[in-house]
Short mmCIF file of C-alpha atoms in Angstrom, two decimals:
data_model
loop_
_atom_site.label_atom_id
_atom_site.label_comp_id
_atom_site.label_asym_id
_atom_site.label_seq_id
_atom_site.Cartn_x
_atom_site.Cartn_y
_atom_site.Cartn_z
CA MET A 1 -1.11 4.44 -5.03
CA SER A 2 0.94 7.57 -5.65
CA VAL A 3 4.87 7.58 -8.10
CA ALA A 4 5.21 10.76 -6.27
CA ASN A 5 6.08 8.37 -3.19
CA ALA A 6 9.17 6.83 -5.12
CA LYS A 7 12.55 7.57 -5.53
CA HIS A 8 13.33 8.37 -9.66
CA THR A 9 10.75 8.64 -11.46
CA VAL A 10 10.48 8.76 -15.17
CA LEU A 11 6.94 10.84 -16.66
CA ASN A 12 6.04 10.10 -20.16
CA PRO A 13 8.81 8.22 -21.55
CA VAL A 14 9.12 7.15 -25.43
CA ILE A 15 7.25 4.13 -26.21
CA PRO A 16 9.75 2.19 -27.14
CA TYR A 17 11.64 2.97 -23.13
CA THR A 18 14.34 1.29 -21.52
CA GLY A 19 16.37 2.64 -18.57
CA PRO A 20 18.30 1.82 -15.43
CA ILE A 21 16.89 1.11 -12.20
CA PRO A 22 18.56 2.29 -9.64
CA GLY A 23 20.17 1.02 -7.28
CA GLY A 24 18.62 -2.31 -9.08
CA LEU A 25 16.38 -4.37 -7.89
CA HIS A 26 15.47 -5.88 -3.82
CA PRO A 27 13.10 -7.62 -1.88
CA GLY A 28 10.22 -5.19 -0.51
CA GLU A 29 11.17 -2.87 -3.46
CA ILE A 30 8.06 -2.11 -5.71
CA ILE A 31 7.92 -0.76 -9.11
CA ILE A 32 4.98 0.96 -10.43
CA ILE A 33 3.77 2.01 -13.92
CA GLN A 34 0.58 4.18 -14.80
CA GLY A 35 -0.17 4.29 -18.43
CA THR A 36 -3.46 3.36 -20.76
CA VAL A 37 -4.26 1.01 -23.29
CA PRO A 38 -5.05 1.91 -26.41
CA PRO A 39 -8.13 1.29 -28.42
CA ASP A 40 -6.26 -0.02 -30.90
CA ALA A 41 -3.51 -2.07 -28.77
CA ASP A 42 -2.79 -5.59 -29.57
CA ARG A 43 -0.36 -6.44 -26.39
CA PHE A 44 2.59 -4.65 -24.68
CA GLN A 45 5.60 -5.95 -22.54
CA ILE A 46 7.56 -5.26 -19.35
CA ASP A 47 10.76 -6.95 -19.37
CA LEU A 48 12.71 -6.10 -16.25
CA SER A 49 16.62 -7.38 -17.53
CA SER A 50 19.80 -7.60 -17.16
CA GLY A 51 20.95 -4.97 -18.96
CA CYS A 52 20.07 -3.26 -22.20
CA SER A 53 22.62 -4.68 -24.76
CA THR A 54 20.62 -6.45 -28.53
CA LYS A 55 23.66 -8.33 -29.82
CA PRO A 56 23.90 -10.91 -27.47
CA ARG A 57 20.50 -9.50 -25.75
CA SER A 58 20.51 -9.02 -21.91
CA ASP A 59 18.57 -12.13 -19.99
CA VAL A 60 15.43 -11.40 -18.83
CA ALA A 61 14.18 -12.19 -15.63
CA LEU A 62 10.65 -11.36 -15.97
CA HIS A 63 8.92 -10.78 -19.44
CA PHE A 64 5.47 -9.55 -18.19
CA SER A 65 3.39 -9.51 -21.65
CA PRO A 66 -0.13 -8.27 -21.65
CA ARG A 67 -1.93 -9.80 -25.61
CA PHE A 68 -5.44 -8.93 -25.94
CA LYS A 69 -6.02 -10.81 -29.44
CA GLY A 70 -7.43 -14.23 -29.91
CA SER A 71 -8.04 -15.94 -26.37
CA PRO A 72 -7.27 -12.76 -23.57
CA ARG A 73 -4.02 -13.32 -21.68
CA VAL A 74 -0.89 -12.12 -19.79
CA VAL A 75 2.26 -13.99 -20.76
CA CYS A 76 5.24 -14.57 -18.54
CA ASN A 77 8.80 -15.89 -19.44
CA SER A 78 12.21 -15.63 -18.88
CA LEU A 79 15.10 -15.12 -20.84
CA LEU A 80 18.41 -16.90 -20.71
CA GLN A 81 21.16 -17.27 -23.11
CA GLU A 82 19.22 -16.07 -25.46
CA SER A 83 16.40 -18.75 -24.87
CA TRP A 84 13.86 -18.79 -23.52
CA GLY A 85 12.36 -20.48 -20.87
CA GLN A 86 8.85 -22.34 -20.36
CA GLU A 87 5.84 -19.73 -20.66
CA GLU A 88 3.39 -19.14 -17.95
CA THR A 89 -0.05 -18.03 -18.75
CA LEU A 90 -2.62 -16.77 -17.38
CA HIS A 91 -6.09 -16.61 -19.69
CA GLN A 92 -7.47 -13.59 -16.76
CA LEU A 93 -6.37 -9.39 -18.53
CA PRO A 94 -7.16 -7.19 -16.24
CA TYR A 95 -6.91 -4.45 -18.76
CA LYS A 96 -8.81 -3.01 -21.34
CA CYS A 97 -8.30 -0.84 -24.70
CA GLY A 98 -9.27 2.57 -24.42
CA ALA A 99 -8.64 2.67 -20.82
CA PRO A 100 -5.88 3.83 -17.39
CA PHE A 101 -4.48 0.49 -15.70
CA GLU A 102 -1.95 1.26 -12.64
CA THR A 103 0.62 -2.42 -12.93
CA ILE A 104 2.67 -2.85 -9.95
CA VAL A 105 5.58 -5.22 -9.64
CA LEU A 106 6.41 -5.86 -5.39
CA VAL A 107 9.85 -7.64 -4.99
CA ARG A 108 10.21 -10.46 -2.75
CA ARG A 109 13.05 -12.56 -2.73
CA ASP A 110 11.85 -15.83 -4.34
CA VAL A 111 9.19 -14.16 -6.45
CA PHE A 112 7.63 -10.71 -8.36
CA LYS A 113 4.45 -10.27 -7.46
CA VAL A 114 2.00 -8.29 -9.91
CA ALA A 115 -1.02 -6.51 -9.41
CA VAL A 116 -3.72 -4.38 -11.76
CA ASN A 117 -5.76 -1.65 -10.51
CA GLY A 118 -5.48 -2.53 -7.35
CA ASN A 119 -6.07 -6.62 -7.68
CA HIS A 120 -3.41 -9.46 -7.19
CA LEU A 121 -3.17 -10.95 -11.20
CA LEU A 122 0.10 -13.37 -10.70
CA SER A 123 3.56 -14.74 -8.76
CA TYR A 124 6.40 -15.88 -10.69
CA LYS A 125 9.63 -17.45 -8.81
CA HIS A 126 12.59 -15.53 -9.94
CA ARG A 127 14.91 -18.14 -12.74
CA ILE A 128 17.87 -15.30 -12.63
CA PRO A 129 19.24 -14.04 -9.79
CA LEU A 130 17.65 -10.47 -8.15
CA ASN A 131 21.24 -9.04 -7.76
CA ARG A 132 21.53 -9.22 -11.63
CA VAL A 133 17.53 -7.42 -12.86
CA ASP A 134 19.18 -3.34 -13.55
CA THR A 135 17.17 -2.56 -15.92
CA PHE A 136 12.94 -1.81 -16.80
CA SER A 137 12.31 -1.66 -20.36
CA ILE A 138 8.09 -0.95 -21.68
CA SER A 139 7.40 -1.96 -25.01
CA GLY A 140 4.89 -2.34 -27.65
CA LYS A 141 0.59 -0.62 -27.78
CA VAL A 142 0.50 1.35 -24.69
CA ARG A 143 0.36 4.54 -23.80
CA VAL A 144 3.24 5.29 -20.25
CA HIS A 145 2.34 8.29 -17.86
CA ALA A 146 4.87 7.65 -14.89
CA VAL A 147 7.04 4.98 -13.83
CA GLY A 148 8.08 4.81 -9.96
CA TYR A 149 10.72 2.99 -8.09
CA ILE A 150 9.39 2.99 -4.86
CA PRO A 151 12.40 1.79 -1.72
CA THR A 152 11.15 -1.36 1.27
CA SER A 153 8.39 -0.22 3.28
CA SER A 154 9.52 1.14 6.54
CA ILE A 155 7.85 -0.80 9.96
CA PRO A 156 7.24 0.01 11.83
CA TYR A 157 6.15 3.38 10.52
CA LYS A 158 5.41 6.32 12.28
CA GLY A 159 3.85 9.23 10.78
CA SER A 160 3.27 12.63 12.27
CA LEU A 161 -0.21 14.05 12.34
CA LEU A 162 1.00 17.65 11.93
CA LYS A 163 -2.58 19.75 13.64
CA GLY A 164 -4.12 16.16 14.87
CA LEU A 165 -7.50 15.40 13.06
CA SER A 166 -10.20 16.95 12.83
CA PRO A 167 -13.82 15.35 11.79
CA GLY A 168 -14.21 15.45 8.09
CA GLN A 169 -10.73 13.70 7.61
CA HIS A 170 -9.35 10.73 6.66
CA ILE A 171 -6.64 8.66 6.34
CA THR A 172 -6.38 6.16 3.51
CA ILE A 173 -3.34 3.26 4.67
CA LYS A 174 -1.73 0.55 1.11
CA GLY A 175 -0.21 -2.20 1.76
CA GLN A 176 0.20 -6.03 1.37
CA VAL A 177 -0.05 -8.15 3.79
CA SER A 178 2.86 -11.12 4.94
CA VAL A 179 2.83 -14.42 3.48
CA TYR A 180 3.56 -15.29 6.88
CA PRO A 181 0.94 -13.36 9.15
CA HIS A 182 0.06 -13.10 12.86
CA SER A 183 -0.91 -9.73 13.06
CA PHE A 184 -0.69 -6.29 11.60
CA THR A 185 -1.52 -3.48 14.07
CA VAL A 186 -2.99 0.64 13.01
CA ASN A 187 -2.71 3.12 15.91
CA LEU A 188 -4.18 6.97 16.40
CA CYS A 189 -1.68 8.03 19.60
CA ASN A 190 -1.03 11.23 20.89
CA SER A 191 2.46 11.52 21.37
CA ARG A 192 3.20 13.27 24.10
CA THR A 193 0.90 11.05 26.53
CA GLU A 194 0.83 7.60 25.09
CA ASN A 195 -2.63 7.88 24.61
CA ILE A 196 -3.88 5.95 21.74
CA ALA A 197 -7.25 6.96 20.96
CA LEU A 198 -7.49 4.51 17.79
CA HIS A 199 -5.64 1.27 18.20
CA LEU A 200 -7.01 -1.58 15.45
CA ASN A 201 -5.04 -4.67 15.09
CA PRO A 202 -6.49 -7.27 12.83
CA ARG A 203 -5.43 -10.83 13.39
CA MET A 204 -5.17 -13.50 10.67
CA LYS A 205 -4.81 -16.37 12.06
CA SER A 206 -8.02 -15.78 14.17
CA GLY A 207 -9.72 -13.75 12.14
CA VAL A 208 -10.36 -11.22 14.67
CA PHE A 209 -10.79 -7.41 13.93
CA ILE A 210 -9.78 -6.30 17.70
CA ARG A 211 -10.88 -1.91 17.95
CA ASN A 212 -9.90 -0.18 21.28
CA SER A 213 -8.34 2.44 23.01
CA TYR A 214 -5.51 2.88 25.65
CA LEU A 215 -6.26 6.38 27.68
CA SER A 216 -4.25 7.26 31.06
CA GLU A 217 -2.17 3.89 31.57
CA THR A 218 -5.33 1.36 30.80
CA TRP A 219 -6.99 -0.68 27.83
CA GLY A 220 -10.83 -0.12 26.88
CA GLN A 221 -12.89 -2.06 26.44
CA GLU A 222 -12.56 -3.94 23.81
CA GLU A 223 -15.41 -4.04 20.37
CA ARG A 224 -14.51 -7.07 17.70
CA GLU A 225 -18.45 -7.57 15.94
CA LEU A 226 -17.79 -7.60 12.37
CA PRO A 227 -19.13 -8.41 9.15
CA PHE A 228 -16.16 -10.27 7.24
CA PHE A 229 -13.06 -9.95 8.13
CA PRO A 230 -11.62 -8.66 4.81
CA PHE A 231 -7.89 -9.02 5.21
CA SER A 232 -5.49 -12.93 3.42
CA SER A 233 -1.48 -13.36 3.36
CA GLY A 234 -0.02 -12.17 1.04
CA GLU A 235 -3.11 -9.59 -1.16
CA TYR A 236 -3.68 -6.36 -1.19
CA PHE A 237 -5.41 -3.81 0.68
CA GLU A 238 -6.23 -0.48 1.03
CA ILE A 239 -8.16 0.86 4.22
CA LEU A 240 -9.61 4.38 4.40
CA ILE A 241 -10.29 6.24 8.15
CA LEU A 242 -13.15 8.38 8.37
CA CYS A 243 -13.01 10.86 11.16
CA GLN A 244 -17.10 12.07 11.99
CA PRO A 245 -17.62 13.67 15.15
CA HIS A 246 -18.47 11.57 17.08
CA GLN A 247 -16.76 8.04 15.38
CA PHE A 248 -14.91 6.62 13.85
CA LYS A 249 -15.36 4.59 9.75
CA LEU A 250 -13.57 2.71 7.80
CA ALA A 251 -13.57 0.62 4.66
CA VAL A 252 -12.03 -1.72 3.66
CA ASN A 253 -11.38 -1.98 -0.16
CA GLY A 254 -13.68 0.10 -0.47
CA SER A 255 -15.96 -1.94 1.95
CA HIS A 256 -18.37 -0.01 4.52
CA LEU A 257 -16.08 -2.26 7.73
CA PHE A 258 -17.82 -0.53 11.65
CA GLU A 259 -17.32 2.53 13.22
CA PHE A 260 -16.13 3.33 16.55
CA ARG A 261 -17.51 5.87 18.99
CA HIS A 262 -15.02 8.50 19.88
CA ARG A 263 -13.05 7.62 22.63
CA VAL A 264 -11.06 10.81 23.62
CA GLN A 265 -12.65 14.66 22.72
CA ASP A 266 -9.58 16.52 21.86
CA LEU A 267 -9.15 14.91 18.09
CA SER A 268 -6.73 17.76 17.72
CA SER A 269 -4.36 15.90 20.15
CA ILE A 270 -4.08 12.78 17.61
CA ASP A 271 -0.86 13.77 16.14
CA GLN A 272 0.77 9.90 15.34
CA LEU A 273 -0.15 6.89 13.45
CA GLU A 274 1.98 3.88 14.28
CA ILE A 275 1.75 1.09 11.86
CA MET A 276 3.97 -2.13 12.76
CA GLY A 277 3.57 -6.43 12.54
CA ASP A 278 3.19 -8.91 9.23
CA LEU A 279 2.61 -6.49 6.48
CA ASP A 280 4.70 -4.05 3.99
CA LEU A 281 3.73 -0.46 3.32
CA THR A 282 2.99 1.12 0.36
CA ASP A 283 1.08 4.23 0.59
CA VAL A 284 0.39 6.30 3.78
CA LYS A 285 -2.49 10.05 2.79
CA LEU A 286 -3.76 12.01 5.12
CA CYS A 287 -6.28 13.56 3.59
CA LEU A 288 -7.00 17.43 4.66
CA ALA A 289 -10.53 18.61 3.72
CA THR A 290 -13.77 17.25 3.90
CA VAL A 291 -15.75 15.34 3.12
CA ALA A 292 -17.69 18.12 0.84
CA GLN A 293 -14.75 20.11 -0.53
CA MET A 294 -13.72 16.63 -1.58
CA MET A 295 -16.33 16.38 -3.65
CA ASP A 296 -15.89 19.87 -5.04
CA ALA A 297 -14.58 19.73 -8.32
CA LYS A 298 -12.57 22.99 -7.33
CA ARG A 299 -10.15 22.27 -5.30
CA SER A 300 -6.98 19.41 -6.56
CA ALA A 301 -5.53 16.38 -4.35
CA LYS A 302 -2.87 18.24 -4.25
CA GLU A 303 -4.21 20.79 -2.62
CA THR A 304 -6.62 18.95 0.03
CA CYS A 305 -4.19 15.70 0.27
CA ALA A 306 -0.29 14.70 1.77
CA ASP A 307 1.15 11.73 2.09
CA LEU A 308 2.14 11.50 6.09
CA TRP A 309 5.94 12.27 7.99
CA PHE A 310 7.81 9.33 8.87
CA THR A 311 9.17 11.15 12.68
CA PRO A 312 11.83 10.22 15.16
CA PRO A 313 9.78 8.59 18.06
CA PRO A 314 11.14 10.61 21.65
CA PRO A 315 11.77 8.83 24.03
CA LYS A 316 8.34 7.31 26.63
CA LYS A 317 7.96 5.30 29.15
CA GLU A 318 6.71 1.54 28.78
CA ARG A 319 2.82 0.63 28.06
CA LYS A 320 0.95 -1.86 29.99
CA ALA A 321 0.45 -5.01 27.93
CA GLN A 322 -3.93 -5.30 27.28
CA VAL A 323 -3.84 -8.27 29.09
CA THR A 324 -6.43 -10.26 26.78
CA ASP A 325 -5.99 -13.46 24.79
CA LEU A 326 -3.09 -13.40 26.00
CA LYS A 327 -2.13 -16.68 24.95
CA ALA A 328 -3.03 -17.33 21.44
CA ASN A 329 -2.19 -13.40 20.85
CA PRO A 330 1.24 -13.64 22.35
CA VAL A 331 2.73 -10.79 20.41
CA ILE A 332 0.16 -8.52 20.44
CA ASN A 333 0.31 -8.37 24.14
CA ARG A 334 3.61 -8.09 25.55
CA PRO A 335 4.87 -4.37 26.41
CA ASP A 336 5.27 -2.04 24.32
CA ASN A 337 9.64 -2.78 23.39
CA ARG A 338 8.41 -1.80 19.68
CA LEU A 339 9.46 2.54 20.70
CA ASN A 340 12.78 2.48 21.00
CA ASP A 341 13.19 1.92 17.51
CA PRO A 342 15.59 3.54 15.68
CA PRO A 343 14.55 6.96 13.53
CA LEU A 344 13.11 6.29 10.59
CA GLN A 345 14.12 8.49 7.18
CA PRO A 346 11.25 9.86 5.86
CA ARG A 347 8.70 9.60 2.94
CA THR A 348 8.06 12.44 0.11
CA ARG A 349 5.43 14.02 -0.57
CA GLY A 350 2.43 12.83 -2.94
CA LEU A 351 -0.61 12.75 -4.48
CA MET A 352 -3.96 11.08 -3.28
CA HIS A 353 -5.05 8.74 -5.29
CA GLU A 354 -8.72 10.23 -5.85
CA HIS A 355 -11.20 7.83 -4.03
CA HIS A 356 -15.01 7.59 -3.49
CA LEU A 357 -15.27 8.41 -0.55
CA CYS A 358 -18.73 8.16 0.13
CA LEU A 359 -19.82 4.81 -1.86
CA SER A 360 -16.88 3.16 0.71
CA ILE A 361 -17.32 4.93 3.78
CA GLY A 362 -20.94 3.37 3.73
CA GLY A 363 -22.50 6.84 3.47
CA CYS A 364 -21.07 10.75 4.59
CA GLY A 365 -24.66 11.49 6.25
CA PRO A 366 -24.47 12.40 10.05
CA PRO A 367 -22.95 9.48 12.74
#
């Protein structure tokens, strides 16, 4: 994830650091902390609190403290009226001394969810009303490169691929599956004709991952074969879609999943990405470089990759519904009224997270 997507970013703060959370915290928002643990670290802590008073000390909604000495662990707690509550201890430490890290705090209505280096770590139930939390602090043995506050993602999402797709380019989608999910959908489509070159529809209840196309007002033949189903309720995920000359290749969480042969010949006509359904979206990027260019150390991520932009959906007529599996999936297989959603706000630009493309997509040789 890139802190460049944030509504507010603090770069290289002096530790200890305390600063305001712009606008306070709201469900769906994300705090991202990128830094490095020094080799001699014993502990550090992240606090989300109600103000920054020291006498009397402000209430702390979330005290998150990785501890490296003795029994490695993560301790969470809350401070209310200058009294600490019951500690919650996780005897699992994803941080390593001398290594970089990325910590993500996702704000939910009833819990904070914390992920480290792309993996869910813990959930911590609110003990203090969320609307009172307005201050972020970090202290201890830690070096912080950036702190970013990312607003609630807009679902449904529409992103413009200004020049369409071409072989060698890839799209990265990062997010979290909802707690009680039915399904979500990713479409690579043409904004003018309604044609969908690639329709991805993972269905969590049935464990089925549908792939299809929608061309000339007709759904094509579904593809369902799958080595494993990669999505789980409440879990973070990263989807990578690689465009090759004759097919798309798709990986989830670093594991190659399947190929989908192109049913649209003119790849440059694929000028829009749509995402909707039961997920929280945290990051979407189109990498403009080919695989060979990505392996060229002389090209920076800034030169080759860019966030996609939200664009208002143009007026469209209703698509015909895909009729397969109608009883089992009534939400997916209905007329596409979502195209009348109000315009969405633009995302800010950002840099691509470095990706081991050849390993995660199952090889970079010819399809």
